[in-house]
C-alpha cells in the first residue's frame, strides 16, 4: 500500500504554536476558552474577514498556513471534521428567528450556518474544485475526515495532496447550554489543573488544526499517517482489546507503540477509558495528554494529531504534556486515543519517517 | 463484478410511508406538497412536502423510550431503516454493519422548540446534545444495535448523496463489509425561515426546469440503502449497483451555482469516469432540479456541457417531495433504484415551458423504457456537487 506523509501542519488554539519552543503555557480560569487571536488580515481579505465566524476564519487561516508549510498551492481534496459546525451563525439566525417570531430575517447567518461552510469557504478562497467533504460525528469528526483522506489516497490514483483538518468554535447560548446539561464543569477550573479534577464535565474551547497529507515524502515531512479507527461505543473493559485489535490489523501490537496521546479531559465520569489504557495496555509507555492545554471540543483530536506530528519531527517531548515520568528519545510509533462522554472513540496511528 | 451492490432500500417521505406507496404516488403523479400541519410556523402559507405522521405518532409506531432524546430527523431515520429491514429478508443487521448518515440540520427542530426552555426546564436538556447531526446518527445506530463504525456527513443538500458515496468507498477499500447509508432531514422553522430569507421559496408547487419556475418547496424525508461487499450478498436480490460517483466543488459562491455549472459538470464527469461509461450510456437522469432560477439553469448548462445535444431523459422528483435537503440524495437514490427495478421513469410535475436559455424538456409522463443506467445529482450550499451512477445488476 502507498504511504501517506504528513507534509504540512498548522494549529490555532488557546495555546501558541510555539509552545514547544519559547512560549510559557497560557492559563485560563474560565470553562469556555477562546482560541488565541491571529493576524488573520495577513492571509485573508479584510472585506471577507468581517463576515467570517471564528470557525471559518480559523479554518481558512490554518489551512493556508498548512499549505504554506508544505509548499503546496492547491490541494486535490479538502476534508473537514467539525463536531458542532458553524455554531455562531446557527445561533445568530436561531435567535433572530425566535425573537422576531419568524419575522423578516437577513439570510447572511443562515447561509453561513451549514456545517460545510468552512470547507466551502476554503474551496472558494483557493479556487479548488476538487473533492470537498465535511464530517460531523461528535468527537469522531476529525477521525472521519482523516479516514476519508486515507481512502482518497487508496482509491483515487490522481490524488497527491489532501488538506484535512478539524475545527470547532463556541457560541454564547449554545455552548452555555452545555453547562446546563453537565458537559461543562459547574465550577471554574484552571486549564492547567484540569487533569487532576475530580468532578464531572470539562472545559470547552475553540481550536482549528489543519494538515497537508501527501503521497510523496518531502523535506518538510513530519511523519507518516498509518491508520485510523472509529468505534462508536464500547465498554471500558473492552477498550484495551479493541485497541489491540486495531493495532493487529496494522501488523503491530501494543508493545510496538512508543508514545500514547490520551484525551483525558478531567471528566470524572468518563476518564476511566483512559485510565484503563494507562494502567494496562500502555503501562510502560510514554503517556501524554493535551486537553489541559487546549480544552475539550468535538474536533480537538486534530490538535493531538498536530502534537504528534511535531513530536515526531522534532524528536522531543515537553514535560508539560507528560502524564508519567517516562521518556522516549526517538518515538517511532505514536497512538492517539480520544473519546467523548464514553462514545465516539477514535484511534489514530502515526509512525516516524525513518522506518 | 462492477460497482457496489445495493441489497436493500427504505424510505419515508411526503409521498409514501413505504416503497409501494412511494412508487404508487410517483406513477400517479401524486405530489406530497401541501401546507404545513405538523410544523408550527407563521409561514403556513408556504407549501411544503410534509410527512403526515406527527412526532407522537412516530414515537408510538417505533415504540421509542420517551426518556431518550429522539428528534424528528432521528425518528424518520429509524422509520426508514426499519423499512429497509422490512423490504429485505433481514431481521436485524450483523454487528459489523456500519452506518453513515447525511443530514443538514440534524436535531435543530428540538433546539428551536426548547431554546427558551433549557434554562428553566431540566427535562428538556436531553435535547441539547441532540442538536448535532452526529447525535442523530448515533441514536439511529443505537436503535439497531450498531456499535462500530458510525459517521455523519453534513454538506447541506448533498449530504446523503455523499454518505452513499463514502459507504461505497468504505466497501471498495475493504474497511467495511456492510454499511447502511443515506440520510434524514425534517422540516424545521430554521430551514423554512432560512430559505424564505433567501427568497427562493415558491408560494406554489415548484416547477423544476420550467421557464416560469419561481423557487423551491421544502420537504422532509429519510431514506437509507444497504451496501454490501460481493462476498456478503448470498442469496439476496441485488437492486442495483453503485458503479460511479463523483464529488466536486463549484468554488463560485457560498449559496449560488456558477453560470457555467462547473461543479455539476465536474461531478457528473467524475462519476461517468468512475463507472467507466460514456454519457450516451446514461438512460435517465434524476436531476437535482430544485425549481430555483439559479439551480435549474446551472444544472441544464452542465447537462449540455457533458452530454452535448444527446441529453438523456431527465426529471426532477422534487416536484413530488419538495427539496428534502440533506435527505434528498438518498431519497432520489431510492427513486433511481426503483426506476431500474421497474424499468420506468417517473415524471417531472408542473412543467409546461422549456427555459429559453437551454430549451430542455424533462420527462413529464411516466415512461416504460429500458433502464440500465441512472445518474442522480445532488448539489448543496458551499458549492458541494455530487453525482451518483446506479446500474442494473448484470
XYZ file of C-alpha atoms in Angstrom:
749
model
C 0.000 0.000 0.000
C 1.160 3.506 -0.755
C 2.304 5.582 2.177
C 0.751 8.790 3.437
C 3.038 11.554 4.656
C 2.151 14.484 6.879
C 3.833 17.289 4.952
C 2.375 20.440 6.442
C 0.752 21.356 9.738
C -0.870 24.374 11.387
C -2.848 24.917 14.531
C -4.901 27.640 16.180
C -5.854 27.016 19.779
C -5.796 28.611 23.221
C -2.030 27.923 23.162
C 0.647 29.332 20.891
C 2.026 27.228 18.062
C 5.462 27.893 19.553
C 4.522 26.078 22.720
C 7.483 23.673 22.364
C 9.997 26.467 21.979
C 9.594 29.683 23.829
C 6.079 30.307 24.950
C 5.018 29.634 28.525
C 1.749 27.734 28.939
C -1.261 30.005 28.836
C -3.553 29.642 31.797
C -7.298 30.178 31.758
C -9.799 30.381 34.591
C -12.958 30.157 32.505
C -14.665 26.963 31.455
C -15.153 28.277 27.932
C -11.858 29.349 26.429
C -11.318 31.094 23.106
C -8.531 30.452 20.641
C -5.672 32.948 20.561
C -6.247 35.733 18.090
C -4.239 35.545 14.876
C -3.035 38.022 12.313
C -5.917 36.989 10.093
C -5.530 40.017 7.817
C -2.131 38.751 6.739
C -3.778 35.934 4.808
C -7.485 36.718 4.447
C -9.071 39.597 2.566
C -10.263 42.039 5.302
C -13.537 42.626 3.445
C -14.356 38.913 3.635
C -12.906 38.579 7.109
C -15.539 40.852 8.638
C -18.308 38.393 7.816
C -16.440 35.280 8.847
C -17.248 33.463 12.051
C -14.450 32.102 14.221
C -14.785 28.626 12.692
C -14.471 29.912 9.138
C -11.558 32.244 9.740
C -9.694 29.771 11.931
C -10.282 27.001 9.403
C -9.232 29.092 6.429
C -6.214 30.622 8.164
C -4.857 27.322 9.460
C -5.481 25.699 6.059
C -3.444 28.373 4.327
C -0.674 28.045 6.891
C -0.563 24.281 6.451
C -0.377 24.747 2.669
C 2.479 27.229 3.076
C 4.250 24.853 5.431
C 4.007 22.071 2.852
C 4.773 24.450 -0.043
C 1.602 23.406 -1.835
C -0.648 25.885 -3.654
C -3.852 23.920 -4.112
C -4.710 20.535 -2.630
C -6.538 17.849 -4.603
C -9.154 17.342 -1.878
C -10.437 19.258 1.126
C -11.705 17.317 4.149
C -13.064 18.930 7.284
C -14.192 17.454 10.586
C -16.353 19.646 12.800
C -18.500 18.325 15.616
C -20.677 21.368 16.075
C -20.181 23.203 12.792
C -20.827 26.891 12.397
C -22.350 27.272 15.815
C -22.241 31.049 15.990
C -24.092 31.716 12.744
C -26.589 28.985 13.623
C -27.200 30.670 16.967
C -27.445 34.126 15.394
C -30.079 33.001 12.929
C -31.946 30.992 15.563
C -32.065 33.915 17.995
C -33.196 36.376 15.311
C -35.879 33.980 14.167
C -37.182 33.275 17.664
C -37.022 36.889 18.850
C -38.769 38.209 15.762
C -41.259 35.327 15.834
C -40.285 34.397 12.293
C -40.209 37.989 11.106
C -38.198 39.489 8.308
C -34.741 37.947 8.536
C -31.423 38.628 6.878
C -30.076 35.492 5.182
C -26.377 36.027 5.973
C -26.215 33.933 9.152
C -28.407 31.244 7.623
C -26.223 30.744 4.568
C -23.145 30.602 6.780
C -24.747 28.202 9.251
C -24.290 24.987 7.295
C -21.640 22.621 8.596
C -19.708 22.711 5.336
C -19.277 26.485 5.320
C -15.630 26.089 6.377
C -14.871 23.544 3.624
C -16.789 25.610 1.086
C -15.008 28.834 2.006
C -11.599 27.160 1.780
C -12.527 25.884 -1.698
C -13.741 29.325 -2.687
C -10.604 31.053 -1.445
C -8.233 28.561 -3.087
C -10.451 28.157 -6.174
C -10.207 24.448 -5.507
C -12.826 22.443 -7.411
C -11.674 19.097 -6.034
C -13.417 16.689 -3.696
C -14.809 18.558 -0.694
C -16.267 16.782 2.329
C -17.401 17.671 5.829
C -17.850 15.156 8.626
C -19.689 15.848 11.847
C -19.678 12.892 14.212
C -19.181 14.323 17.687
C -15.636 13.519 18.881
C -15.028 11.264 15.853
C -15.456 14.123 13.355
C -11.755 14.665 12.649
C -11.168 10.902 12.634
C -13.913 10.550 10.000
C -12.248 13.166 7.803
C -8.854 11.518 8.339
C -10.286 8.125 7.402
C -11.708 9.616 4.209
C -8.284 11.069 3.421
C -6.784 7.580 3.646
C -9.461 6.355 1.224
C -8.609 9.262 -1.086
C -5.055 8.016 -1.418
C -6.130 4.377 -1.647
C -8.843 4.687 -4.234
C -8.138 7.788 -6.278
C -4.999 7.440 -8.342
C -4.525 11.128 -9.141
C -4.598 12.270 -5.534
C -1.258 13.705 -4.409
C -2.152 16.188 -1.698
C -5.091 16.264 0.674
C -5.955 19.118 3.011
C -7.564 17.678 6.139
C -8.386 19.269 9.451
C -10.639 19.677 12.433
C -12.276 22.897 13.565
C -14.813 23.834 16.230
C -15.954 27.144 17.649
C -18.065 28.133 20.649
C -21.037 30.461 20.856
C -22.630 32.141 23.863
C -26.007 30.415 24.150
C -25.298 27.039 22.563
C -22.033 26.496 24.431
C -23.735 27.858 27.547
C -26.380 25.128 27.214
C -23.566 22.615 27.630
C -23.200 23.817 31.188
C -26.903 23.184 31.802
C -26.656 19.562 30.681
C -23.431 18.932 32.572
C -20.977 18.798 29.676
C -19.165 21.789 31.167
C -17.828 21.800 34.708
C -20.118 23.637 37.092
C -17.211 25.217 38.993
C -14.363 27.201 37.479
C -11.288 25.055 36.875
C -7.943 26.341 35.703
C -6.969 24.561 32.479
C -3.604 23.524 33.899
C -5.412 21.810 36.790
C -7.929 20.057 34.554
C -6.407 16.590 34.568
C -6.470 16.362 38.363
C -10.098 17.429 38.565
C -12.409 15.053 40.465
C -15.708 16.485 39.212
C -17.861 15.835 36.184
C -17.752 17.814 32.942
C -14.861 19.522 31.193
C -13.813 22.894 29.815
C -14.717 23.801 26.248
C -12.605 25.619 23.720
C -12.130 26.743 20.136
C -9.456 25.070 18.051
C -8.536 24.525 14.421
C -5.763 22.247 13.201
C -5.165 21.538 9.528
C -2.716 19.294 7.720
C -1.406 18.566 4.276
C -1.138 14.863 3.647
C 0.867 13.802 0.627
C 1.604 10.653 -1.306
C 5.291 11.615 -1.505
C 7.743 12.315 1.267
C 9.129 15.868 1.220
C 11.919 17.701 3.021
C 9.266 19.068 5.304
C 7.608 15.758 6.175
C 6.716 15.246 9.818
C 5.620 11.628 9.995
C 3.505 9.016 8.292
C -0.185 8.549 8.909
C -0.730 4.806 9.168
C -4.374 4.204 10.012
C -7.489 5.440 11.783
C -10.266 3.593 13.586
C -13.680 4.760 14.771
C -15.647 2.826 17.377
C -18.979 4.340 18.266
C -19.493 2.634 21.594
C -17.673 0.117 23.721
C -17.403 -0.719 27.405
C -14.429 0.483 29.459
C -13.253 -3.097 29.999
C -13.148 -3.692 26.233
C -11.215 -0.625 25.151
C -7.861 -2.382 25.588
C -8.980 -5.308 23.466
C -10.366 -3.028 20.752
C -7.159 -1.005 20.702
C -5.071 -4.160 20.410
C -7.299 -5.372 17.545
C -6.789 -2.116 15.688
C -3.019 -2.438 16.080
C -3.179 -6.051 14.917
C -4.891 -5.070 11.673
C -1.776 -2.979 11.085
C 0.507 -5.911 11.945
C 1.503 -4.310 15.226
C 0.853 -4.837 18.900
C 0.717 -2.501 21.887
C 4.348 -3.302 22.632
C 5.324 -1.582 19.365
C 3.856 1.735 20.490
C 6.355 4.195 21.999
C 4.061 7.052 22.898
C 0.334 7.219 23.531
C -1.523 10.536 23.458
C -4.702 10.398 25.506
C -7.750 12.635 25.524
C -8.201 12.894 29.318
C -10.479 15.862 29.897
C -10.893 15.785 33.670
C -14.451 14.450 33.491
C -14.637 12.048 36.429
C -17.413 10.090 34.708
C -15.509 9.096 31.582
C -11.755 9.401 32.124
C -11.906 5.730 33.170
C -11.425 4.808 29.490
C -8.023 6.495 29.566
C -7.132 5.039 32.964
C -7.874 1.582 31.616
C -5.316 2.017 28.808
C -2.807 3.788 31.061
C -2.832 1.068 33.689
C -2.925 -1.943 31.406
C -2.095 -1.872 27.708
C 0.289 1.088 27.814
C 1.541 0.871 31.411
C 5.216 1.028 30.447
C 4.859 3.588 27.687
C 5.233 7.335 27.495
C 1.758 8.750 28.173
C 0.810 12.251 27.091
C -2.250 14.482 27.463
C -3.283 17.719 25.784
C -6.675 18.930 26.952
C -5.140 20.738 29.936
C -3.545 22.936 27.265
C -6.399 23.483 24.861
C -9.607 22.243 26.483
C -12.239 19.935 25.057
C -14.230 20.178 21.867
C -15.539 17.803 19.225
C -12.569 18.092 16.868
C -9.775 18.640 19.360
C -8.179 15.290 18.480
C -6.859 17.217 15.457
C -4.760 19.150 17.982
C -3.403 15.833 19.281
C -2.513 14.933 15.683
C -0.679 18.263 15.418
C 1.200 17.493 18.654
C 2.106 14.005 17.446
C 3.400 15.394 14.143
C 5.548 17.928 15.948
C 6.912 15.339 18.398
C 7.861 13.046 15.510
C 9.685 15.738 13.599
C 11.393 17.495 16.489
C 12.107 14.279 18.383
C 11.324 15.776 21.732
C 8.514 15.678 24.220
C 7.986 18.661 26.506
C 7.457 17.764 30.166
C 4.226 19.732 30.443
C 2.319 17.239 28.315
C 3.573 14.140 30.134
C 1.285 12.031 32.279
C 4.143 9.858 33.574
C 7.895 10.135 34.095
C 8.986 8.030 31.164
C 10.792 9.404 28.166
C 11.440 8.328 24.625
C 14.254 9.957 22.677
C 13.065 8.976 19.258
C 9.428 7.925 19.104
C 8.798 5.555 16.212
C 5.104 4.933 16.670
C 2.559 7.173 18.306
C -1.043 6.244 19.020
C -3.716 8.856 19.727
C -6.811 7.731 21.626
C -9.768 10.004 22.272
C -13.459 9.715 23.170
C -16.203 11.989 24.438
C -18.792 11.034 27.070
C -17.798 7.403 26.618
C -18.742 7.384 22.927
C -17.255 8.136 19.511
C -13.875 6.592 20.281
C -11.107 7.377 17.837
C -7.694 5.767 17.347
C -5.062 7.364 15.128
C -1.734 5.695 14.405
C 1.369 7.536 13.182
C 4.894 6.326 12.533
C 8.153 8.159 12.058
C 9.809 8.648 8.693
C 12.873 6.525 9.280
C 11.107 3.180 9.269
C -18.438 -7.637 -10.585
C -18.596 -3.901 -11.253
C -19.660 -1.450 -8.546
C -21.033 -1.921 -5.052
C -24.229 -3.909 -4.605
C -27.366 -2.332 -3.157
C -29.301 -5.053 -1.359
C -31.946 -3.063 0.469
C -33.773 0.254 0.479
C -36.094 2.032 2.891
C -37.798 5.384 2.550
C -40.369 7.685 4.074
C -41.352 10.999 2.537
C -44.442 13.083 1.928
C -45.370 10.753 -0.951
C -45.251 7.493 0.914
C -44.660 5.648 4.164
C -43.278 2.626 2.340
C -41.796 1.696 -1.001
C -45.045 0.651 -2.680
C -46.936 3.765 -1.610
C -43.977 5.822 -2.819
C -43.970 4.157 -6.235
C -47.736 4.446 -6.496
C -47.546 8.218 -5.913
C -44.756 8.553 -8.466
C -46.754 6.629 -11.069
C -49.995 8.511 -10.412
C -48.366 11.930 -10.413
C -49.488 12.445 -6.831
C -47.286 15.037 -5.147
C -46.854 15.353 -1.394
C -46.813 19.138 -1.450
C -49.314 20.918 0.793
C -49.464 23.392 3.637
C -47.697 22.537 6.887
C -49.786 20.842 9.577
C -47.242 19.302 11.949
C -44.722 22.117 11.639
C -45.986 25.034 13.669
C -44.863 28.090 11.761
C -46.079 31.549 10.967
C -45.352 30.782 7.318
C -48.191 28.301 6.962
C -48.943 29.717 3.525
C -45.735 28.259 2.134
C -46.240 24.845 0.534
C -44.045 22.038 1.873
C -43.639 18.305 1.417
C -44.548 17.273 4.936
C -44.849 13.706 6.216
C -48.324 13.286 7.684
C -47.164 11.373 10.774
C -46.731 13.577 13.843
C -43.870 13.127 16.296
C -46.111 11.383 18.811
C -47.411 9.021 16.136
C -43.840 8.203 15.099
C -42.915 7.688 18.742
C -45.734 5.223 19.207
C -45.134 3.405 15.910
C -41.455 2.913 16.677
C -42.051 2.122 20.379
C -39.404 4.601 21.448
C -38.336 5.245 25.000
C -39.910 8.618 25.852
C -36.974 9.429 28.135
C -34.482 9.427 25.258
C -33.786 12.417 23.043
C -35.401 11.491 19.738
C -35.592 14.399 17.334
C -37.852 14.218 14.288
C -34.939 13.556 11.919
C -33.860 10.678 14.172
C -37.348 9.184 14.249
C -37.724 9.459 10.483
C -34.294 7.882 10.111
C -35.231 4.934 12.342
C -38.504 4.590 10.452
C -36.683 4.426 7.108
C -34.116 1.895 8.334
C -36.987 -0.227 9.681
C -38.483 -0.029 6.197
C -35.174 -1.208 4.804
C -35.322 -4.258 7.089
C -38.941 -4.910 6.075
C -38.055 -4.710 2.386
C -35.306 -7.276 2.717
C -35.476 -10.609 4.438
C -33.276 -9.378 7.244
C -34.452 -9.498 10.855
C -31.602 -7.321 12.030
C -28.168 -6.145 10.993
C -24.978 -8.027 11.751
C -22.853 -6.297 14.376
C -20.116 -5.399 11.883
C -22.541 -3.247 9.876
C -21.554 0.408 9.681
C -23.829 3.399 9.260
C -23.166 6.721 7.561
C -25.937 9.266 7.564
C -26.233 12.616 5.843
C -28.218 15.446 7.337
C -28.134 19.212 7.028
C -29.623 20.420 10.313
C -29.859 17.245 12.408
C -31.886 17.892 15.547
C -32.352 21.621 15.267
C -36.139 21.151 15.352
C -35.875 20.488 19.079
C -33.423 23.325 19.662
C -35.815 25.832 18.089
C -38.645 24.376 20.142
C -36.864 24.357 23.504
C -34.284 27.127 23.101
C -36.026 29.246 25.715
C -36.875 26.304 27.994
C -33.430 24.770 28.522
C -32.599 27.254 31.269
C -35.638 26.530 33.419
C -36.726 23.029 32.442
C -34.206 20.240 33.179
C -36.469 17.703 31.422
C -35.774 19.351 28.088
C -32.000 19.411 28.441
C -31.624 15.953 26.921
C -32.134 17.736 23.591
C -29.083 19.986 23.999
C -26.705 17.378 22.570
C -29.386 16.240 20.145
C -28.981 19.372 18.045
C -25.847 17.988 16.465
C -26.111 15.830 13.334
C -23.828 13.103 14.680
C -26.083 12.577 17.680
C -28.973 11.735 15.388
C -26.919 9.088 13.587
C -25.818 7.605 16.913
C -29.423 7.312 18.062
C -30.355 5.507 14.853
C -27.330 3.233 15.297
C -28.230 2.529 18.911
C -31.804 1.577 17.974
C -30.460 -1.089 15.622
C -27.652 -2.208 17.947
C -24.865 -0.890 15.712
C -21.819 -0.065 17.828
C -18.912 0.105 15.457
C -18.468 2.432 12.519
C -20.893 5.338 12.865
C -20.316 8.581 10.995
C -22.181 11.576 9.653
C -21.707 13.851 6.686
C -23.149 17.343 6.631
C -22.631 19.110 3.332
C -26.052 20.765 3.156
C -28.215 19.422 0.307
C -25.715 16.864 -0.951
C -25.208 15.268 2.493
C -26.856 11.893 1.935
C -25.538 11.510 -1.627
C -22.096 11.954 -0.098
C -22.902 9.425 2.635
C -23.777 6.892 -0.084
C -20.516 7.641 -1.904
C -18.468 7.308 1.287
C -20.168 3.999 2.051
C -19.219 2.649 -1.361
C -15.623 3.695 -0.829
C -15.543 2.022 2.588
C -16.688 -1.229 0.961
C -14.329 -0.935 -2.012
C -11.369 -0.343 0.296
C -12.288 -3.358 2.420
C -12.797 -1.230 5.543
C -16.397 -2.421 5.824
C -18.371 -5.390 4.553
C -21.812 -3.853 5.027
C -22.931 -0.313 5.521
C -26.274 1.450 5.859
C -26.028 4.760 4.025
C -28.482 7.548 3.410
C -29.864 10.440 5.332
C -32.640 12.185 7.145
C -33.865 15.756 7.426
C -37.123 17.062 8.822
C -38.948 20.311 8.223
C -37.935 22.977 10.701
C -38.733 26.621 11.242
C -34.975 27.206 10.988
C -34.683 25.973 7.412
C -38.081 27.278 6.304
C -37.218 30.782 7.529
C -33.689 30.444 6.196
C -34.736 29.612 2.653
C -37.504 32.176 2.915
C -34.930 34.855 3.826
C -33.031 33.879 0.683
C -36.249 34.463 -1.250
C -36.029 31.153 -3.082
C -39.214 29.501 -1.779
C -42.110 29.266 -4.196
C -45.579 30.210 -2.997
C -46.905 27.474 -5.291
C -45.932 23.932 -6.141
C -42.392 24.052 -7.504
C -41.854 23.782 -11.283
C -38.387 22.348 -11.901
C -36.827 23.240 -15.266
C -39.819 25.365 -16.307
C -39.206 28.788 -17.824
C -41.569 30.253 -15.213
C -40.205 28.411 -12.188
C -40.080 30.662 -9.166
C -38.440 28.734 -6.370
C -38.402 25.516 -4.394
C -40.663 23.842 -1.829
C -39.002 22.425 1.249
C -39.752 18.839 2.163
C -38.802 16.217 4.714
C -37.701 12.629 4.219
C -35.474 9.854 5.386
C -34.052 7.226 3.086
C -31.384 4.585 3.580
C -29.898 1.901 1.379
C -27.808 -1.106 2.304
C -24.483 -1.543 0.523
C -22.745 -4.886 0.752
C -19.474 -6.391 -0.401
C -19.957 -9.095 -3.026
C -18.928 -11.906 -0.678
C -21.765 -10.959 1.719
C -24.668 -10.860 -0.685
C -25.539 -14.538 -0.532
C -28.990 -15.109 -1.973
C -30.180 -11.533 -1.592
C -31.676 -9.665 -4.508
C -29.314 -7.009 -5.856
C -31.455 -3.957 -6.593
C -28.712 -2.233 -8.497
C -25.060 -1.381 -8.293
C -23.458 1.907 -7.425
C -20.846 1.938 -10.166
C -19.966 5.602 -10.352
C -19.723 8.593 -8.067
C -18.046 11.944 -8.074
C -17.855 14.987 -5.869
C -16.521 18.378 -6.897
C -16.746 21.904 -5.668
C -18.193 24.720 -7.709
C -15.804 27.154 -5.905
C -18.032 30.000 -7.055
C -20.286 31.224 -4.230
C -21.475 30.043 -0.798
C -25.057 29.522 -1.986
C -25.403 30.259 -5.704
C -24.362 27.903 -8.511
C -21.974 29.099 -11.188
C -23.260 30.224 -14.578
C -21.287 27.540 -16.391
C -22.319 24.772 -13.970
C -18.678 23.922 -13.347
C -19.186 21.956 -10.101
C -22.034 19.925 -11.582
C -20.069 19.340 -14.780
C -17.066 18.062 -12.845
C -19.144 15.856 -10.530
C -21.019 14.211 -13.417
C -17.801 13.773 -15.403
C -16.048 12.146 -12.444
C -18.989 9.797 -11.872
C -19.005 8.721 -15.540
C -15.273 8.150 -15.416
C -15.536 6.088 -12.234
C -18.307 3.978 -13.785
C -16.202 3.613 -16.921
C -19.059 4.625 -19.192
C -19.689 7.400 -21.674
C -22.528 9.890 -21.422
C -24.630 8.166 -24.057
C -24.908 5.099 -21.836
C -26.951 7.043 -19.280
C -30.646 6.139 -19.707
C -32.123 8.555 -17.225
C -31.021 11.452 -15.002
C -32.736 12.081 -11.707
C -31.828 15.759 -11.636
C -31.150 17.921 -8.614
C -33.780 20.248 -10.139
C -34.875 22.289 -7.140
C -37.072 24.681 -9.093
C -34.983 27.776 -8.401
C -33.972 30.033 -11.282
C -30.322 29.581 -10.458
C -30.012 25.826 -9.897
C -32.043 24.602 -12.822
C -30.256 26.832 -15.308
C -26.816 25.961 -13.976
C -27.649 22.238 -13.957
C -29.074 22.419 -17.515
C -25.896 24.069 -18.736
C -23.867 21.319 -17.074
C -26.039 18.750 -18.928
C -25.231 20.473 -22.223
C -21.539 20.518 -21.404
C -21.443 16.818 -20.504
C -23.917 15.341 -22.970
C -23.887 17.829 -25.862
C -27.045 17.514 -27.934
C -27.786 13.980 -26.722
C -29.108 14.761 -23.259
C -30.643 11.647 -21.655
C -34.233 11.600 -20.399
C -34.340 13.555 -17.155
C -36.780 14.686 -14.485
C -36.781 16.224 -11.043
C -38.764 14.247 -8.490
C -38.546 17.258 -6.161
C -41.817 18.237 -7.823
C -43.286 15.343 -5.766
C -41.400 15.532 -2.487
C -40.146 19.075 -2.299
C -36.484 19.596 -1.552
C -35.729 17.336 1.382
C -32.282 18.924 1.893
C -29.776 16.513 3.410
C -32.082 13.561 2.718
C -32.662 14.420 -0.949
C -29.715 12.485 -2.370
C -30.757 9.290 -0.587
C -34.462 9.669 -1.402
C -33.567 10.179 -5.052
C -31.159 7.240 -4.943
C -34.135 5.111 -3.892
C -36.218 6.555 -6.746
C -33.346 5.807 -9.137
C -33.174 2.200 -7.924
C -36.945 1.920 -8.378
C -36.515 3.154 -11.958
C -34.036 0.352 -12.569
C -36.121 -2.329 -10.856
C -39.386 -1.355 -12.538
C -37.895 -0.172 -15.846
C -39.807 3.079 -15.711
C -39.116 6.810 -15.493
C -41.040 8.998 -13.065
C -42.203 12.346 -14.392
C -41.315 15.943 -13.622
C -44.563 17.555 -12.452
C -45.743 21.120 -13.102
C -43.679 21.593 -16.247
C -45.091 23.387 -19.270
C -42.495 25.620 -20.949
C -38.847 24.923 -21.565
C -36.466 27.572 -20.283
C -35.394 29.806 -23.105
C -31.670 29.628 -22.399
C -31.383 25.874 -22.959
C -34.727 24.660 -24.337
C -34.555 21.410 -22.375
C -37.679 19.351 -21.804
C -37.840 16.952 -18.865
C -39.920 13.778 -18.911
C -43.483 14.760 -17.952
C -45.312 11.414 -18.206
C -44.423 8.022 -16.805
C -42.288 6.224 -19.375
C -41.838 2.476 -19.562
C -38.408 2.125 -21.142
C -35.261 0.090 -20.814
C -33.273 1.487 -17.911
C -29.819 0.105 -17.239
C -28.083 3.225 -16.018
C -29.315 6.130 -13.906
C -27.431 9.280 -12.952
C -28.585 11.062 -9.790
C -27.442 14.598 -8.959
C -27.314 16.375 -5.613
C -25.901 19.851 -5.142
C -25.592 21.852 -1.969
C -24.538 25.109 -0.350
C -20.824 25.600 -0.133
C -20.574 24.644 -3.828
C -20.850 20.960 -2.953
C -21.789 18.894 -6.047
C -22.233 15.127 -6.093
C -23.309 12.700 -8.783
C -24.069 9.020 -8.303
C -24.500 6.382 -11.011
C -26.609 3.296 -10.366
C -26.645 0.443 -12.843
C -28.685 -2.693 -13.241
C -27.066 -5.777 -11.755
C -25.759 -7.905 -14.596
